[in-house]
Amino acid sequence: DDAIIIPVHVVHTPNNKWDKNAVAIMSEHGQIGSLPKGDAARYAPRMAMLQARGITLRAQARVWGYDSIDYDGTMTFRASVTVELPPPH
C-alpha cells in the first residue's frame, strides 16, 4: 500500500458556486478533496456553527495515487482521499 496519512482540516465552504453545503478537505498545500454532496449536506449545518465559533474540524486523511493510461493513450494521474469523520450531531 503506497498510501500516506496526512493531517487535514475539514472546512464548510458556503461560497462554493456549485454547492452551498460544500465541505472541502484542506491540507497544508491547499484543497485536496471534498466530501460527496450527500455527506456535505449532512455535515454543513454543524460545521457552519463550529466555524462561526472559530473551530475547525481536524482529521487524518489517507491519500494515494497512481499513473494510468486512458482509453486514448493519454497518461493520467489518478488519486483518492479518504477521511473518517465522526457522525454529525
Short mmCIF file of N, CA and C in Angstrom, two decimals:
data_model
loop_
_atom_site.label_atom_id
_atom_site.label_comp_id
_atom_site.label_asym_id
_atom_site.label_seq_id
_atom_site.Cartn_x
_atom_site.Cartn_y
_atom_site.Cartn_z
N ASP A 1 0.85 -1.19 0.00
CA ASP A 1 0.00 0.00 0.00
C ASP A 1 0.89 1.24 0.00
N ASP A 2 0.77 2.08 -0.99
CA ASP A 2 1.59 3.28 -1.11
C ASP A 2 0.90 4.52 -0.57
N ALA A 3 -0.15 4.35 0.22
CA ALA A 3 -0.87 5.50 0.76
C ALA A 3 -0.04 6.20 1.81
N ILE A 4 -0.31 7.49 1.95
CA ILE A 4 0.28 8.26 3.04
C ILE A 4 -0.86 8.81 3.90
N ILE A 5 -0.56 9.07 5.15
CA ILE A 5 -1.53 9.66 6.07
C ILE A 5 -1.06 11.07 6.37
N ILE A 6 -1.95 12.04 6.17
CA ILE A 6 -1.59 13.44 6.40
C ILE A 6 -2.66 14.13 7.25
N PRO A 7 -2.27 15.16 8.00
CA PRO A 7 -3.26 15.94 8.74
C PRO A 7 -4.02 16.86 7.79
N VAL A 8 -5.32 16.99 8.03
CA VAL A 8 -6.15 17.86 7.20
C VAL A 8 -7.13 18.64 8.07
N HIS A 9 -7.67 19.69 7.50
CA HIS A 9 -8.79 20.43 8.09
C HIS A 9 -9.99 20.17 7.18
N VAL A 10 -11.14 19.99 7.79
CA VAL A 10 -12.38 19.75 7.05
C VAL A 10 -13.21 21.02 7.21
N VAL A 11 -13.47 21.71 6.08
CA VAL A 11 -13.99 23.08 6.13
C VAL A 11 -15.26 23.22 5.29
N HIS A 12 -16.32 23.72 5.93
CA HIS A 12 -17.54 24.07 5.18
C HIS A 12 -17.23 25.29 4.33
N THR A 13 -17.56 25.22 3.04
CA THR A 13 -17.27 26.31 2.11
C THR A 13 -18.57 26.80 1.47
N PRO A 14 -19.35 27.61 2.20
CA PRO A 14 -20.67 28.03 1.72
C PRO A 14 -20.64 28.92 0.48
N ASN A 15 -19.48 29.49 0.15
CA ASN A 15 -19.38 30.33 -1.05
C ASN A 15 -19.05 29.53 -2.30
N ASN A 16 -19.02 28.21 -2.20
CA ASN A 16 -18.78 27.35 -3.36
C ASN A 16 -19.89 27.60 -4.37
N LYS A 17 -19.53 27.93 -5.62
CA LYS A 17 -20.55 28.32 -6.60
C LYS A 17 -21.42 27.16 -7.06
N TRP A 18 -21.02 25.91 -6.80
CA TRP A 18 -21.82 24.77 -7.22
C TRP A 18 -22.68 24.18 -6.10
N ASP A 19 -22.27 24.41 -4.84
CA ASP A 19 -23.00 23.78 -3.73
C ASP A 19 -22.76 24.57 -2.45
N LYS A 20 -23.81 25.20 -1.93
CA LYS A 20 -23.67 25.99 -0.69
C LYS A 20 -23.35 25.13 0.52
N ASN A 21 -23.55 23.81 0.42
CA ASN A 21 -23.22 22.90 1.51
C ASN A 21 -21.85 22.24 1.34
N ALA A 22 -21.07 22.66 0.36
CA ALA A 22 -19.80 22.02 0.07
C ALA A 22 -18.89 21.99 1.31
N VAL A 23 -18.17 20.88 1.44
CA VAL A 23 -17.20 20.71 2.53
C VAL A 23 -15.88 20.28 1.90
N ALA A 24 -14.85 21.10 2.09
CA ALA A 24 -13.55 20.87 1.49
C ALA A 24 -12.62 20.14 2.46
N ILE A 25 -11.75 19.31 1.90
CA ILE A 25 -10.67 18.67 2.64
C ILE A 25 -9.41 19.46 2.31
N MET A 26 -8.83 20.11 3.32
CA MET A 26 -7.71 21.01 3.11
C MET A 26 -6.44 20.48 3.77
N SER A 27 -5.37 20.40 2.99
CA SER A 27 -4.05 20.05 3.54
C SER A 27 -3.26 21.34 3.69
N GLU A 28 -2.03 21.23 4.14
CA GLU A 28 -1.18 22.42 4.24
C GLU A 28 -0.88 23.01 2.86
N HIS A 29 -1.13 22.25 1.80
CA HIS A 29 -0.85 22.71 0.44
C HIS A 29 -2.08 23.22 -0.30
N GLY A 30 -3.25 23.17 0.34
CA GLY A 30 -4.49 23.61 -0.30
C GLY A 30 -5.52 22.50 -0.32
N GLN A 31 -6.57 22.69 -1.10
CA GLN A 31 -7.67 21.73 -1.15
C GLN A 31 -7.23 20.46 -1.89
N ILE A 32 -7.46 19.31 -1.24
CA ILE A 32 -7.11 18.03 -1.86
C ILE A 32 -8.33 17.16 -2.12
N GLY A 33 -9.50 17.63 -1.72
CA GLY A 33 -10.71 16.85 -1.95
C GLY A 33 -11.92 17.55 -1.38
N SER A 34 -13.06 16.88 -1.51
CA SER A 34 -14.34 17.37 -0.99
C SER A 34 -15.15 16.18 -0.52
N LEU A 35 -16.04 16.44 0.43
CA LEU A 35 -16.98 15.39 0.80
C LEU A 35 -17.98 15.21 -0.33
N PRO A 36 -18.48 13.99 -0.53
CA PRO A 36 -19.55 13.80 -1.51
C PRO A 36 -20.75 14.69 -1.14
N LYS A 37 -21.51 15.09 -2.13
CA LYS A 37 -22.60 16.06 -1.95
C LYS A 37 -23.57 15.67 -0.83
N GLY A 38 -23.97 14.42 -0.77
CA GLY A 38 -24.91 13.99 0.27
C GLY A 38 -24.33 14.09 1.66
N ASP A 39 -23.06 13.69 1.81
CA ASP A 39 -22.40 13.80 3.11
C ASP A 39 -22.20 15.26 3.49
N ALA A 40 -21.82 16.07 2.52
CA ALA A 40 -21.61 17.50 2.80
C ALA A 40 -22.90 18.14 3.31
N ALA A 41 -24.04 17.79 2.75
CA ALA A 41 -25.32 18.36 3.19
C ALA A 41 -25.61 18.00 4.64
N ARG A 42 -25.20 16.82 5.06
CA ARG A 42 -25.43 16.41 6.46
C ARG A 42 -24.46 17.10 7.42
N TYR A 43 -23.22 17.33 6.99
CA TYR A 43 -22.22 17.93 7.86
C TYR A 43 -22.24 19.46 7.86
N ALA A 44 -22.66 20.08 6.79
CA ALA A 44 -22.55 21.54 6.64
C ALA A 44 -23.18 22.34 7.78
N PRO A 45 -24.41 22.05 8.23
CA PRO A 45 -25.00 22.89 9.29
C PRO A 45 -24.18 22.88 10.57
N ARG A 46 -23.73 21.71 10.99
CA ARG A 46 -22.94 21.61 12.22
C ARG A 46 -21.57 22.30 12.04
N MET A 47 -20.96 22.09 10.88
CA MET A 47 -19.65 22.69 10.64
C MET A 47 -19.75 24.21 10.57
N ALA A 48 -20.82 24.72 9.99
CA ALA A 48 -21.01 26.18 9.92
C ALA A 48 -21.10 26.75 11.34
N MET A 49 -21.81 26.06 12.22
CA MET A 49 -21.94 26.51 13.59
C MET A 49 -20.58 26.51 14.29
N LEU A 50 -19.82 25.44 14.12
CA LEU A 50 -18.48 25.36 14.73
C LEU A 50 -17.55 26.44 14.18
N GLN A 51 -17.57 26.62 12.86
CA GLN A 51 -16.69 27.62 12.24
C GLN A 51 -17.05 29.03 12.68
N ALA A 52 -18.34 29.28 12.94
CA ALA A 52 -18.74 30.60 13.44
C ALA A 52 -18.13 30.87 14.82
N ARG A 53 -17.81 29.80 15.55
CA ARG A 53 -17.16 29.91 16.87
C ARG A 53 -15.63 29.85 16.76
N GLY A 54 -15.11 29.78 15.54
CA GLY A 54 -13.67 29.73 15.33
C GLY A 54 -13.08 28.34 15.45
N ILE A 55 -13.93 27.30 15.37
CA ILE A 55 -13.47 25.92 15.50
C ILE A 55 -13.48 25.25 14.13
N THR A 56 -12.36 24.64 13.76
CA THR A 56 -12.27 23.89 12.50
C THR A 56 -11.99 22.44 12.82
N LEU A 57 -12.70 21.55 12.16
CA LEU A 57 -12.52 20.12 12.37
C LEU A 57 -11.19 19.67 11.79
N ARG A 58 -10.41 18.96 12.58
CA ARG A 58 -9.14 18.39 12.13
C ARG A 58 -9.29 16.88 12.03
N ALA A 59 -8.62 16.29 11.07
CA ALA A 59 -8.70 14.84 10.88
C ALA A 59 -7.42 14.35 10.22
N GLN A 60 -7.34 13.05 10.03
CA GLN A 60 -6.25 12.43 9.29
C GLN A 60 -6.84 11.93 7.97
N ALA A 61 -6.14 12.16 6.89
CA ALA A 61 -6.60 11.71 5.57
C ALA A 61 -5.62 10.67 5.02
N ARG A 62 -6.18 9.66 4.39
CA ARG A 62 -5.38 8.66 3.68
C ARG A 62 -5.38 9.08 2.21
N VAL A 63 -4.20 9.29 1.65
CA VAL A 63 -4.06 9.79 0.28
C VAL A 63 -3.21 8.80 -0.52
N TRP A 64 -3.69 8.43 -1.69
CA TRP A 64 -2.91 7.56 -2.57
C TRP A 64 -3.18 7.92 -4.01
N GLY A 65 -2.26 7.56 -4.87
CA GLY A 65 -2.43 7.86 -6.29
C GLY A 65 -1.58 6.97 -7.16
N TYR A 66 -1.86 7.02 -8.45
CA TYR A 66 -1.11 6.20 -9.41
C TYR A 66 -1.26 6.78 -10.81
N ASP A 67 -0.30 6.45 -11.66
CA ASP A 67 -0.37 6.82 -13.07
C ASP A 67 -1.20 5.79 -13.82
N SER A 68 -1.97 6.25 -14.79
CA SER A 68 -2.84 5.38 -15.57
C SER A 68 -2.83 5.84 -17.02
N ILE A 69 -3.04 4.92 -17.92
CA ILE A 69 -3.16 5.28 -19.34
C ILE A 69 -4.65 5.23 -19.70
N ASP A 70 -5.18 6.37 -20.16
CA ASP A 70 -6.58 6.46 -20.56
C ASP A 70 -6.84 5.69 -21.85
N TYR A 71 -8.12 5.58 -22.19
CA TYR A 71 -8.54 4.86 -23.40
C TYR A 71 -7.90 5.41 -24.67
N ASP A 72 -7.56 6.71 -24.65
CA ASP A 72 -6.98 7.33 -25.84
C ASP A 72 -5.44 7.34 -25.81
N GLY A 73 -4.86 6.67 -24.81
CA GLY A 73 -3.41 6.59 -24.71
C GLY A 73 -2.77 7.70 -23.90
N THR A 74 -3.56 8.62 -23.37
CA THR A 74 -3.05 9.73 -22.58
C THR A 74 -2.70 9.26 -21.17
N MET A 75 -1.52 9.63 -20.70
CA MET A 75 -1.11 9.32 -19.33
C MET A 75 -1.85 10.25 -18.38
N THR A 76 -2.46 9.69 -17.35
CA THR A 76 -3.24 10.45 -16.38
C THR A 76 -2.83 10.03 -14.97
N PHE A 77 -2.80 10.98 -14.06
CA PHE A 77 -2.57 10.66 -12.65
C PHE A 77 -3.91 10.60 -11.96
N ARG A 78 -4.19 9.53 -11.28
CA ARG A 78 -5.44 9.37 -10.53
C ARG A 78 -5.11 9.29 -9.05
N ALA A 79 -5.99 9.86 -8.22
CA ALA A 79 -5.73 9.88 -6.78
C ALA A 79 -7.04 9.72 -6.02
N SER A 80 -6.90 9.35 -4.77
CA SER A 80 -8.06 9.21 -3.90
C SER A 80 -7.69 9.74 -2.51
N VAL A 81 -8.68 10.34 -1.86
CA VAL A 81 -8.51 10.85 -0.50
C VAL A 81 -9.65 10.28 0.33
N THR A 82 -9.31 9.69 1.47
CA THR A 82 -10.31 9.14 2.37
C THR A 82 -10.14 9.79 3.74
N VAL A 83 -11.25 10.24 4.33
CA VAL A 83 -11.23 10.85 5.65
C VAL A 83 -12.33 10.20 6.48
N GLU A 84 -11.98 9.73 7.67
CA GLU A 84 -13.01 9.20 8.59
C GLU A 84 -13.41 10.31 9.53
N LEU A 85 -14.72 10.61 9.56
CA LEU A 85 -15.24 11.68 10.39
C LEU A 85 -16.25 11.12 11.40
N PRO A 86 -16.35 11.76 12.55
CA PRO A 86 -17.40 11.35 13.49
C PRO A 86 -18.76 11.69 12.89
N PRO A 87 -19.82 11.02 13.32
CA PRO A 87 -21.14 11.36 12.78
C PRO A 87 -21.52 12.80 13.13
N PRO A 88 -22.22 13.48 12.22
CA PRO A 88 -22.67 14.85 12.55
C PRO A 88 -23.78 14.76 13.60
N HIS A 89 -23.82 15.71 14.50
CA HIS A 89 -24.85 15.71 15.55
C HIS A 89 -25.83 16.80 15.30
#
